Amino acid sequence: MRNEHWMFDDAMNERIRSTHVPDGRVVDVTSVLQVTRNVLRHIIPNINLSMNGHIDASDDQTNLSAVDGAHDALHKICCELSCKCSRGGDAHATTMAIFNMLSSYSWGAKVVLALAAFAVNFGEFWLIAQLCTSNSLAKSVALLKQPDILEHSQTLKTHFDALSKLVNAMVDVTKCIVELTELPSKYISIDEPPLSTAMAHIHTATYWIISSVVVCTRQITSLVGFTTSTSEAWELSSLAHKVSSIHEHLQSRLHLCYERIDEKKLMEAFEHFKRTIETPQVDNLMILQNIFGKEESLLNPDRAEVYINVLRRKHVLLLISDLDISQEEIRVLEDVYKERVSSGLNYEIIWLPVMDRTTWNDGYQEKFSTLQSIMSWYTVSHHVAIEPAVIKYIREEWGFVKKPIAVTLNPQGKVLCPNALNMMWIWGNSAFPFSSEKEESFRKAKPWTLDLLVGRLEPNLPTWVSQQKVVCFYGGVKMEWIESFTTATKGVANALDIGIEMVYVGKKNARERVQKITGLIKEKELSHAWEDDNVWFFWNLLESMLYSKTQHGKTIENDVIKQEVMTMLGYDSSKNGWAVFYTGSGEMVKANGEKVLSTMESFDEWEKLAKQMGFIPALRKKLEGVIQHHHCTRLILPGNSGRNPERVQCAECGRPMELNFLYSCCAE
């Protein structure tokens, strides 16, 4: 702590502290300060008297006669000020006299009562000055008490402005002292920083406020007699600077105190919610009430406001995302959500947006409203509906970072799965009630095949399989490679006289480039090409299959499907294209773009083998013989859609890949 110009030496500090002998009496300082505020705001209209919303701007409704001892103390201070200041007495001596009068009171009560006494004197002066031109009684009093004020009222305005600045600073420091002395001990200790640091200077700040009251009262006496001087104006300015510095110091400490209190309150609320959600409930209503706190309403699918009890004893999916949730994701989830009716399932979805409230602006509001309008399920009515402690729980316990998750609650509010989106993408409504146990049973019962991956996306697949055609799914964003690969592959199929269908499935997180390439593929009639939603769903489904396997403890060593999925994702993360060839008999072969293109272009080297073994067996054998002495393979996975695999094999050479962190901002 640097030595501020308002600080005292040890001897002076001890002298001030020695006057402080509180006897436990209680003064409602907020009520006294409220009345004081309403006096001062009539004199100084721009004075800042709000106190964290606890003191409003309404007219006085406070009966100070009920405030213990406040009237007597106030009267004594007023008399002391009127007597000593009118005689031009020593300001320090008067200040210490007032300290002794207030020895039984808390530090907060001392400054508030002193400021209130000043407001009484200042208010009397100002009331007569304002009314003397229109009220005969006030005019007569002004002539007796303030003979020069009528003649010099305009000249006094400049001096009054300097006084106003000091009064503003006095009020600011008084508010800080009151707030610091009334902070809840439940959440912050007076013996520990930052409150202990602030309280170490409370006595000094109190001295300067009472001293300022004395100086300001003396200045008002000067105004009455019109005996102001340049030195007095300088004194006001110097004191205002000193008191403002004290306010800056106390305000910074007060800010740290409120941060500490907010942290404690947040942790308390977090633990309460944690206990609630982990305790068996009769229904889900208490969980939902804890999520929304004081907010009791939602917007239903028709955008009408409804109470949250409409979801009581229903299966509920909490769709948690930020404002970057994709429209493809919403549309695909909407298909599953609408199908629940025909499937006879009774569950609802609530969108819980999680974002940084401190950076909220009109742009975010517009984005929030747009997302609300395209969602066909329940949404929050406004962006701050979710309790901060619940957001903390969502991040720390359910692992939400950025990629959307869906937490399932049964009718009793029990969490069935911390993220049901994976199984919803893979199995749809057949996985209801979207529990971890249901996911495990599906994983064991149903084989994971290419049909499961593309069956819902490519309606022509059953027909092509029945016609014994070879189906090629390929991806990438290099148009030159796509043209070369599709042309060479069709040439091989013609040479072997086999039917082949090729389908372009794009690339993950490259929507604009994929749209352009899809348009060119269709224009040049190179192959089939999926639309945006199917492209998104294909890659999201691959990730979901990987995470589902990982969550159930499957490693690449003991799960062939997981190996295949990771290989596909690895292909997409690289810069080159890739291709998978498939037949209805279950035969399948895959390769990266460079290998498969060079193999197709050198078809004359394995044409004879293909006619003997068949297209896919021969292609596999040929690809196995193509050795790339250098390759660069990447695998990029979102960081919060489930536990990421600890070990990943290279799709090309099978060696373990090195783990690095990649922070990506843009989807493109």
XYZ file of C-alpha atoms in Angstrom:
668
model
C 0.000 0.000 0.000
C 1.602 3.257 -1.099
C 1.649 6.141 1.376
C -1.422 8.138 0.336
C -1.545 11.863 1.099
C -4.625 11.340 3.271
C -2.992 8.846 5.631
C -1.790 9.682 9.167
C 1.181 8.666 11.232
C 0.848 6.080 14.001
C 0.318 8.658 16.748
C -2.609 10.292 14.965
C -4.116 6.937 14.061
C -3.980 5.881 17.699
C -5.586 9.130 18.830
C -8.533 8.605 16.482
C -8.941 4.958 17.462
C -8.879 5.866 21.170
C -12.147 7.789 20.718
C -13.897 4.685 19.412
C -15.624 2.929 22.303
C -18.810 1.390 20.840
C -21.397 0.186 23.346
C -23.449 -1.934 20.946
C -26.213 0.584 20.300
C -27.833 0.193 16.895
C -28.660 3.012 14.524
C -30.490 2.364 11.294
C -27.867 4.155 9.217
C -29.657 3.339 5.972
C -32.765 5.195 7.101
C -30.789 8.219 8.294
C -28.789 8.238 5.071
C -32.002 8.045 3.052
C -33.372 11.195 4.702
C -29.993 12.911 4.348
C -29.996 12.031 0.687
C -33.349 13.630 0.112
C -32.144 16.828 1.724
C -28.953 16.984 -0.335
C -30.502 15.979 -3.652
C -32.747 19.063 -3.516
C -29.659 21.240 -3.126
C -27.316 19.314 -5.439
C -29.516 17.670 -8.121
C -26.687 15.658 -9.737
C -25.454 14.154 -6.473
C -24.818 10.401 -6.632
C -26.618 8.808 -3.717
C -27.599 5.337 -4.938
C -26.185 2.469 -2.888
C -26.304 -0.822 -4.846
C -30.047 -0.401 -5.242
C -30.679 -0.538 -1.486
C -31.538 3.170 -1.286
C -34.203 4.313 -3.721
C -35.198 7.754 -4.941
C -38.634 7.904 -3.345
C -39.763 10.580 -0.931
C -38.949 10.178 2.755
C -41.130 7.688 4.579
C -38.748 7.189 7.509
C -39.693 8.110 11.082
C -36.368 8.973 12.680
C -37.948 9.278 16.120
C -37.921 5.499 16.147
C -34.186 5.386 15.450
C -32.375 4.706 18.729
C -30.492 7.792 19.890
C -30.133 9.294 16.418
C -32.058 12.494 17.172
C -30.091 13.357 20.302
C -26.729 12.748 18.641
C -27.810 14.694 15.575
C -28.898 17.684 17.679
C -25.597 17.735 19.614
C -23.521 17.677 16.409
C -25.620 20.464 14.859
C -25.071 22.612 17.944
C -21.339 21.893 17.948
C -21.042 22.820 14.289
C -23.128 25.997 14.601
C -21.242 27.144 17.661
C -17.649 26.345 16.682
C -17.839 27.124 12.949
C -19.527 30.508 13.400
C -16.595 31.572 15.601
C -14.001 30.370 13.076
C -12.633 27.769 15.488
C -9.945 25.179 14.778
C -11.319 22.550 12.387
C -9.254 19.693 13.828
C -10.353 20.459 17.400
C -13.999 20.531 16.311
C -13.543 17.285 14.418
C -12.096 15.542 17.473
C -14.885 16.951 19.650
C -17.444 15.355 17.345
C -15.470 12.086 17.469
C -15.803 12.140 21.250
C -19.546 12.823 21.007
C -19.917 9.792 18.727
C -17.568 7.465 20.628
C -20.398 5.009 21.423
C -21.411 4.580 17.773
C -20.083 2.367 14.982
C -17.890 3.852 12.256
C -20.809 3.780 9.832
C -23.096 5.584 12.291
C -20.424 8.232 12.962
C -20.140 9.327 9.318
C -23.865 9.123 8.623
C -24.847 11.199 11.680
C -22.137 13.772 10.926
C -23.280 14.030 7.304
C -26.902 14.302 8.462
C -25.992 17.193 10.794
C -24.328 18.957 7.883
C -27.444 18.360 5.769
C -29.576 20.027 8.458
C -27.428 23.177 8.472
C -26.998 23.207 4.695
C -30.710 22.562 4.192
C -31.734 25.467 6.433
C -29.390 27.798 4.581
C -30.574 26.665 1.160
C -34.269 26.675 2.079
C -34.158 30.320 3.133
C -32.038 31.242 0.083
C -34.572 29.626 -2.281
C -37.761 30.934 -0.654
C -36.746 34.441 0.338
C -37.890 35.908 -2.992
C -41.369 34.354 -2.872
C -42.166 33.766 0.795
C -42.475 36.727 3.139
C -41.529 34.693 6.218
C -38.395 33.357 4.520
C -37.548 36.881 3.346
C -37.807 38.253 6.878
C -35.673 35.445 8.272
C -33.122 36.020 5.488
C -32.923 39.703 6.353
C -32.290 38.873 10.014
C -29.991 35.839 9.570
C -28.476 36.278 6.104
C -28.480 39.974 5.241
C -26.167 39.706 2.210
C -27.599 36.608 0.559
C -30.237 38.439 -1.467
C -27.773 40.918 -2.870
C -25.010 38.425 -3.687
C -26.970 35.260 -4.550
C -25.617 35.088 -8.116
C -22.016 35.738 -7.045
C -22.210 32.968 -4.446
C -23.004 30.368 -7.133
C -19.329 29.890 -8.102
C -18.360 29.208 -4.515
C -21.312 26.892 -4.136
C -20.133 24.798 -7.113
C -16.814 24.114 -5.386
C -18.698 23.156 -2.252
C -20.885 20.783 -4.245
C -17.886 18.793 -5.517
C -16.680 18.205 -1.993
C -20.154 17.206 -0.800
C -20.384 14.683 -3.630
C -17.060 13.140 -2.580
C -18.168 13.083 1.074
C -21.353 11.222 0.170
C -19.407 8.698 -1.921
C -17.043 7.877 0.941
C -19.927 7.720 3.440
C -21.708 5.162 1.264
C -18.537 3.074 1.054
C -18.053 3.123 4.820
C -21.683 2.132 5.444
C -21.511 -0.682 2.916
C -18.192 -1.975 4.270
C -19.458 -2.000 7.854
C -22.674 -3.787 6.889
C -21.237 -6.568 4.726
C -22.642 -9.964 5.767
C -20.230 -11.744 8.109
C -21.640 -15.043 6.867
C -19.810 -14.585 3.573
C -16.825 -12.401 4.446
C -14.602 -12.102 7.522
C -13.493 -8.781 8.973
C -10.211 -10.434 9.968
C -9.220 -11.452 6.426
C -8.463 -9.543 3.206
C -9.953 -7.833 1.363
C -12.293 -6.599 4.136
C -9.531 -6.395 6.758
C -7.502 -4.211 4.367
C -10.410 -1.848 3.886
C -11.313 -1.710 7.584
C -7.716 -0.762 8.438
C -8.428 2.657 6.882
C -12.022 3.157 8.038
C -11.004 5.352 10.983
C -8.910 7.590 8.702
C -11.735 7.893 6.184
C -14.166 8.703 9.003
C -11.878 11.469 10.248
C -11.755 13.122 6.824
C -15.521 12.961 6.397
C -16.173 14.611 9.781
C -13.406 17.117 9.082
C -15.017 17.884 5.716
C -18.362 18.388 7.452
C -16.708 20.940 9.719
C -15.008 22.746 6.815
C -18.170 22.764 4.692
C -20.231 24.124 7.579
C -17.648 26.845 8.116
C -17.837 27.648 4.381
C -21.609 28.015 4.609
C -21.105 30.462 7.479
C -18.757 32.387 5.181
C -21.397 32.381 2.458
C -23.936 33.876 4.873
C -21.635 36.719 5.708
C -20.292 36.876 2.140
C -16.737 36.670 3.461
C -15.442 33.969 1.133
C -11.861 34.120 -0.091
C -9.631 32.458 -2.675
C -7.870 30.473 0.043
C -11.190 29.042 1.197
C -12.005 27.949 -2.365
C -8.572 26.301 -2.601
C -9.223 24.537 0.713
C -12.465 23.098 -0.653
C -10.743 21.917 -3.830
C -7.822 20.359 -1.959
C -10.136 18.588 0.460
C -12.337 17.328 -2.392
C -9.258 15.790 -4.048
C -8.246 14.119 -0.788
C -11.713 12.712 -0.094
C -12.024 11.510 -3.710
C -8.752 9.598 -3.305
C -10.137 7.944 -0.182
C -13.263 6.991 -2.113
C -11.198 5.478 -4.907
C -9.269 3.385 -2.395
C -12.327 2.204 -0.433
C -14.343 1.581 -3.597
C -11.664 -0.720 -4.974
C -11.624 -2.684 -1.706
C -15.411 -2.768 -1.617
C -15.438 -4.168 -5.136
C -13.094 -6.966 -4.052
C -15.333 -7.650 -1.046
C -18.401 -7.984 -3.233
C -16.482 -10.308 -5.547
C -15.570 -12.478 -2.537
C -19.189 -12.459 -1.320
C -20.484 -13.351 -4.786
C -18.006 -16.236 -4.937
C -19.171 -17.544 -1.555
C -22.844 -17.172 -2.478
C -22.244 -18.871 -5.817
C -20.489 -21.796 -4.152
C -23.255 -22.058 -1.549
C -25.917 -22.116 -4.272
C -23.823 -24.580 -6.299
C -23.597 -27.009 -3.373
C -27.323 -26.613 -2.730
C -28.170 -27.451 -6.346
C -25.720 -30.344 -6.320
C -27.383 -31.818 -3.228
C -30.837 -31.276 -4.698
C -30.117 -32.939 -8.021
C -28.340 -35.860 -6.345
C -31.147 -36.431 -3.811
C -34.143 -38.601 -4.832
C -37.189 -36.419 -5.483
C -40.928 -37.045 -5.700
C -41.003 -35.360 -9.120
C -38.826 -33.154 -11.317
C -40.405 -29.841 -10.317
C -37.901 -28.959 -7.579
C -34.996 -29.564 -9.967
C -36.577 -27.305 -12.587
C -37.319 -24.620 -9.990
C -33.696 -24.710 -8.870
C -32.524 -24.319 -12.468
C -34.599 -21.199 -13.050
C -34.588 -19.743 -9.530
C -37.108 -16.909 -9.305
C -38.092 -17.342 -12.939
C -41.283 -19.407 -12.982
C -42.223 -19.258 -16.641
C -41.025 -20.619 -19.983
C -42.030 -20.145 -23.583
C -43.814 -23.204 -24.955
C -43.445 -24.408 -28.582
C -46.197 -21.940 -29.593
C -44.210 -19.091 -27.974
C -46.822 -18.621 -25.255
C -45.665 -18.035 -21.683
C -46.380 -20.994 -19.391
C -45.418 -21.987 -15.857
C -42.706 -24.600 -15.441
C -45.121 -26.915 -13.649
C -46.463 -27.964 -17.082
C -43.349 -30.172 -17.237
C -43.992 -31.792 -13.893
C -43.553 -35.585 -13.931
C -42.489 -35.631 -17.583
C -39.293 -36.875 -19.160
C -37.322 -33.705 -19.892
C -34.236 -33.170 -22.030
C -32.194 -30.110 -21.101
C -30.690 -28.927 -24.387
C -27.644 -26.908 -23.319
C -25.708 -24.777 -25.809
C -24.313 -21.338 -26.435
C -25.596 -19.035 -29.185
C -23.458 -20.785 -31.808
C -25.614 -23.905 -31.998
C -25.968 -24.653 -35.714
C -29.243 -24.534 -37.597
C -28.441 -28.002 -38.968
C -28.276 -29.323 -35.423
C -31.610 -27.717 -34.611
C -33.270 -29.110 -37.746
C -32.000 -32.657 -37.189
C -33.039 -32.584 -33.526
C -36.414 -31.202 -34.589
C -36.976 -34.255 -36.792
C -36.336 -36.554 -33.832
C -38.492 -34.377 -31.549
C -41.466 -34.378 -33.926
C -41.241 -38.134 -34.468
C -41.829 -38.708 -30.750
C -45.562 -38.086 -31.220
C -45.995 -40.862 -33.798
C -43.857 -43.088 -31.574
C -46.135 -42.446 -28.604
C -43.326 -41.013 -26.463
C -43.968 -38.394 -23.799
C -40.879 -36.225 -23.416
C -40.144 -32.529 -23.791
C -37.053 -30.472 -24.584
C -36.042 -27.201 -22.906
C -33.347 -25.035 -24.433
C -30.962 -23.677 -21.798
C -28.623 -21.108 -23.397
C -25.317 -20.667 -21.563
C -23.296 -17.557 -22.357
C -21.227 -14.798 -20.785
C -23.698 -12.249 -19.410
C -21.052 -9.552 -19.011
C -20.561 -9.218 -22.781
C -24.256 -9.289 -23.689
C -25.243 -6.780 -26.398
C -27.932 -6.106 -28.994
C -26.261 -8.468 -31.469
C -26.424 -11.354 -29.018
C -30.043 -10.484 -28.224
C -30.945 -10.655 -31.905
C -29.180 -14.008 -32.243
C -30.917 -15.301 -29.113
C -34.330 -14.259 -30.443
C -33.631 -15.849 -33.844
C -32.722 -19.185 -32.248
C -35.838 -19.034 -30.092
C -38.003 -18.509 -33.166
C -36.716 -21.602 -35.014
C -36.887 -24.004 -32.068
C -40.055 -26.085 -31.842
C -39.651 -26.934 -28.158
C -39.661 -25.084 -24.830
C -37.178 -22.229 -24.407
C -36.283 -19.810 -21.633
C -38.083 -16.479 -21.797
C -34.873 -14.440 -21.557
C -31.113 -15.052 -21.572
C -30.563 -14.581 -17.810
C -33.241 -17.079 -16.750
C -30.752 -19.750 -15.636
C -29.244 -19.406 -12.174
C -25.441 -18.741 -12.169
C -24.872 -21.664 -9.780
C -26.640 -23.964 -12.240
C -24.404 -22.708 -15.056
C -21.402 -23.515 -12.868
C -22.801 -27.022 -12.317
C -23.475 -27.452 -16.039
C -19.863 -26.639 -16.835
C -18.148 -28.502 -14.000
C -20.356 -31.556 -13.492
C -21.916 -32.109 -16.910
C -18.800 -31.015 -18.795
C -20.352 -28.408 -21.075
C -17.812 -26.203 -22.844
C -19.141 -25.284 -26.272
C -20.535 -28.256 -28.170
C -24.255 -28.748 -27.333
C -25.280 -31.469 -24.895
C -28.670 -32.847 -23.813
C -29.071 -33.903 -20.191
C -31.996 -36.274 -19.631
C -34.166 -36.085 -16.518
C -36.751 -38.713 -15.723
C -40.161 -37.718 -14.234
C -38.619 -37.823 -10.738
C -35.809 -35.459 -11.755
C -33.082 -38.116 -11.791
C -30.314 -37.601 -14.339
C -30.416 -40.581 -16.699
C -27.600 -39.444 -18.978
C -25.338 -36.355 -18.941
C -25.464 -36.186 -22.736
C -28.104 -38.025 -24.726
C -27.391 -36.367 -28.077
C -24.998 -39.135 -29.122
C -27.622 -41.864 -28.836
C -30.319 -39.602 -30.324
C -28.209 -39.098 -33.452
C -27.396 -42.805 -33.740
C -30.707 -44.496 -32.827
C -33.262 -41.684 -32.696
C -36.366 -42.149 -30.561
C -35.823 -45.887 -30.298
C -33.225 -45.033 -27.609
C -35.861 -43.446 -25.330
C -35.702 -42.798 -22.362
C -32.168 -41.878 -23.429
C -30.449 -43.387 -20.427
C -26.873 -44.638 -20.206
C -28.247 -48.144 -19.605
C -30.354 -47.940 -22.768
C -27.331 -46.831 -24.772
C -25.308 -49.774 -23.490
C -28.073 -52.248 -24.372
C -28.331 -50.848 -27.908
C -24.584 -50.963 -28.334
C -24.563 -54.655 -27.463
C -27.708 -55.646 -29.349
C -27.384 -53.866 -32.687
C -24.369 -54.204 -34.989
C -22.639 -51.005 -35.987
C -22.435 -51.081 -39.771
C -22.176 -48.624 -42.622
C -25.947 -49.001 -42.979
C -26.349 -47.566 -39.466
C -24.132 -44.647 -40.436
C -25.703 -43.680 -43.770
C -29.018 -45.532 -43.844
C -31.073 -42.494 -42.776
C -29.080 -40.153 -45.025
C -28.992 -41.984 -48.347
C -32.472 -43.252 -49.284
C -31.160 -44.928 -52.455
C -28.757 -47.206 -50.577
C -31.127 -50.228 -50.274
C -31.875 -50.043 -53.994
C -28.210 -49.846 -54.959
C -27.361 -52.768 -52.696
C -30.173 -54.871 -54.142
C -28.802 -54.106 -57.618
C -25.393 -55.377 -56.437
C -23.748 -52.077 -57.173
C -20.559 -50.816 -55.561
C -21.261 -47.683 -53.511
C -18.511 -45.140 -53.006
C -18.767 -42.434 -50.359
C -16.055 -39.812 -50.638
C -15.138 -36.410 -49.165
C -12.695 -33.535 -49.265
C -12.640 -29.945 -50.487
C -10.115 -30.000 -53.343
C -12.078 -29.774 -56.574
C -9.158 -30.864 -58.755
C -8.811 -34.105 -56.785
C -12.592 -34.708 -56.882
C -12.732 -34.408 -60.664
C -9.705 -36.631 -61.147
C -10.916 -39.248 -58.647
C -14.513 -39.512 -59.908
C -13.384 -39.685 -63.538
C -10.729 -42.352 -62.856
C -13.089 -44.435 -60.668
C -15.866 -44.418 -63.261
C -13.301 -45.487 -65.845
C -12.295 -48.475 -63.679
C -15.966 -49.425 -63.179
C -16.586 -49.314 -66.924
C -13.521 -51.408 -67.597
C -14.739 -54.036 -65.113
C -18.347 -53.705 -66.302
C -19.663 -53.185 -62.763
C -22.282 -50.779 -61.513
C -21.046 -48.006 -59.223
C -22.731 -45.119 -57.435
C -20.653 -42.300 -55.967
C -21.837 -39.966 -53.218
C -20.052 -36.814 -52.079
C -20.424 -36.366 -48.299
C -18.423 -33.146 -47.921
C -16.172 -32.217 -45.020
C -16.825 -31.454 -41.368
C -16.952 -27.768 -40.411
C -16.474 -26.421 -43.926
C -20.016 -25.492 -44.890
C -19.369 -22.701 -47.397
C -16.646 -24.570 -49.270
C -18.741 -27.752 -49.344
C -21.718 -25.804 -50.727
C -19.594 -24.457 -53.598
C -18.142 -27.886 -54.379
C -21.569 -29.545 -54.202
C -22.838 -27.057 -56.766
C -19.924 -27.827 -59.105
C -20.337 -31.600 -58.684
C -24.009 -31.375 -59.640
C -23.288 -28.961 -62.487
C -20.645 -31.270 -63.961
C -22.665 -34.412 -63.089
C -19.675 -36.017 -61.400
C -21.677 -37.887 -58.725
C -24.445 -37.629 -56.173
C -23.949 -35.004 -53.443
C -25.668 -34.549 -50.088
C -27.291 -31.326 -48.912
C -26.080 -29.340 -45.868
C -28.140 -31.105 -43.197
C -27.061 -34.560 -44.312
C -23.406 -33.532 -44.474
C -23.559 -32.137 -40.949
C -25.434 -35.178 -39.653
C -22.983 -37.647 -41.222
C -19.943 -36.150 -39.495
C -21.784 -35.545 -36.261
C -22.974 -39.153 -36.305
C -19.386 -40.361 -36.701
C -18.318 -38.312 -33.674
C -21.312 -39.579 -31.706
C -20.393 -43.182 -32.481
C -16.830 -42.540 -31.328
C -17.906 -40.930 -28.054
C -20.483 -43.621 -27.385
C -17.770 -46.238 -27.725
C -15.351 -44.249 -25.584
C -17.878 -43.663 -22.799
C -18.367 -47.390 -22.514
C -14.654 -48.079 -22.151
C -13.934 -49.327 -25.651
C -10.374 -48.915 -26.891
C -9.078 -49.136 -30.424
C -7.367 -52.393 -29.561
C -10.605 -54.221 -28.706
C -13.150 -52.525 -30.965
C -12.953 -52.696 -34.763
C -15.827 -50.246 -35.261
C -14.058 -47.633 -33.164
C -10.942 -48.097 -35.276
C -12.958 -47.534 -38.442
C -14.717 -44.451 -37.086
C -11.464 -42.875 -35.936
C -9.912 -43.615 -39.292
C -12.757 -41.801 -41.068
C -12.464 -38.810 -38.751
C -8.715 -38.828 -39.274
C -9.207 -38.724 -43.044
C -11.488 -35.715 -42.714
C -9.069 -33.866 -40.426
C -6.339 -34.126 -43.055
C -6.045 -31.760 -45.991
C -6.654 -34.402 -48.644
C -9.728 -36.277 -49.779
C -10.706 -39.865 -48.982
C -13.003 -42.607 -50.196
C -14.866 -45.668 -48.873
C -16.089 -48.431 -51.214
C -18.931 -50.649 -50.016
C -21.110 -53.515 -51.237
C -24.223 -55.101 -49.786
C -22.295 -58.269 -48.960
C -20.428 -56.327 -46.291
C -17.226 -55.860 -48.246
C -15.611 -52.497 -47.578
C -12.302 -50.793 -48.300
C -11.156 -47.255 -47.575
C -8.137 -45.051 -48.252
C -7.009 -41.467 -48.253
C -7.315 -39.391 -51.380
C -3.752 -39.545 -52.613
C -3.498 -43.323 -52.338
C -6.889 -44.103 -53.839
C -6.408 -41.699 -56.762
C -2.980 -43.051 -57.663
C -4.384 -46.593 -57.429
C -7.285 -45.800 -59.762
C -4.997 -44.046 -62.242
C -2.697 -47.102 -62.303
C -5.592 -49.512 -62.891
C -3.730 -51.295 -65.686
C -1.356 -52.681 -63.006
C -4.135 -54.519 -61.119
C -6.850 -54.912 -63.761
C -6.135 -58.610 -64.180
C -6.238 -59.121 -60.403
C -9.572 -57.261 -60.189
C -11.141 -59.525 -62.823
C -9.944 -62.579 -60.895
C -10.710 -61.529 -57.272
C -13.408 -58.912 -57.682
C -13.184 -55.153 -57.478
C -13.045 -54.538 -53.702
C -10.687 -57.450 -52.761
C -8.308 -56.466 -55.548
C -8.488 -52.784 -54.614
C -7.734 -53.640 -50.997
C -4.735 -55.733 -51.981
C -3.440 -53.033 -54.276
C -3.870 -50.315 -51.628
C -1.990 -52.416 -49.082
C 0.951 -52.457 -51.457
C 0.991 -48.680 -51.886
C 3.514 -47.410 -49.335
C 3.692 -43.719 -48.582
C 7.058 -42.962 -47.077
C 5.791 -39.619 -45.777
C 2.344 -38.760 -44.546
C 0.787 -36.201 -42.228
C -2.390 -37.350 -40.519
C -4.487 -35.325 -38.104
C -7.530 -36.125 -35.993
C -9.486 -33.127 -34.673
C -12.164 -33.825 -32.049
C -14.370 -31.397 -30.085
C -13.240 -31.117 -26.495
C -16.464 -31.626 -24.548
C -18.786 -34.136 -26.135
C -17.716 -36.942 -23.891
C -14.447 -38.372 -22.694
C -11.926 -38.196 -25.528
C -9.950 -41.355 -26.327
C -6.591 -41.454 -24.585
C -4.862 -43.361 -27.375
C -5.312 -42.822 -31.117
C -3.722 -44.789 -33.951
C -2.633 -43.200 -37.197
C -5.066 -44.070 -39.995
C -2.147 -44.656 -42.370
C 0.604 -46.491 -40.481
C -1.116 -47.618 -37.277
C 1.438 -46.009 -34.977
C 0.202 -44.101 -31.881
C -0.460 -40.441 -32.670
C 0.967 -37.647 -30.545
C -1.552 -35.700 -28.440
C -1.630 -31.917 -28.966
C -4.173 -29.188 -28.256
C -5.761 -27.221 -31.078
C -7.930 -24.206 -30.228
C -10.216 -23.409 -33.149
C -12.366 -20.292 -33.398
C -13.873 -20.428 -36.878
C -16.075 -23.244 -38.081
C -14.679 -22.892 -41.579
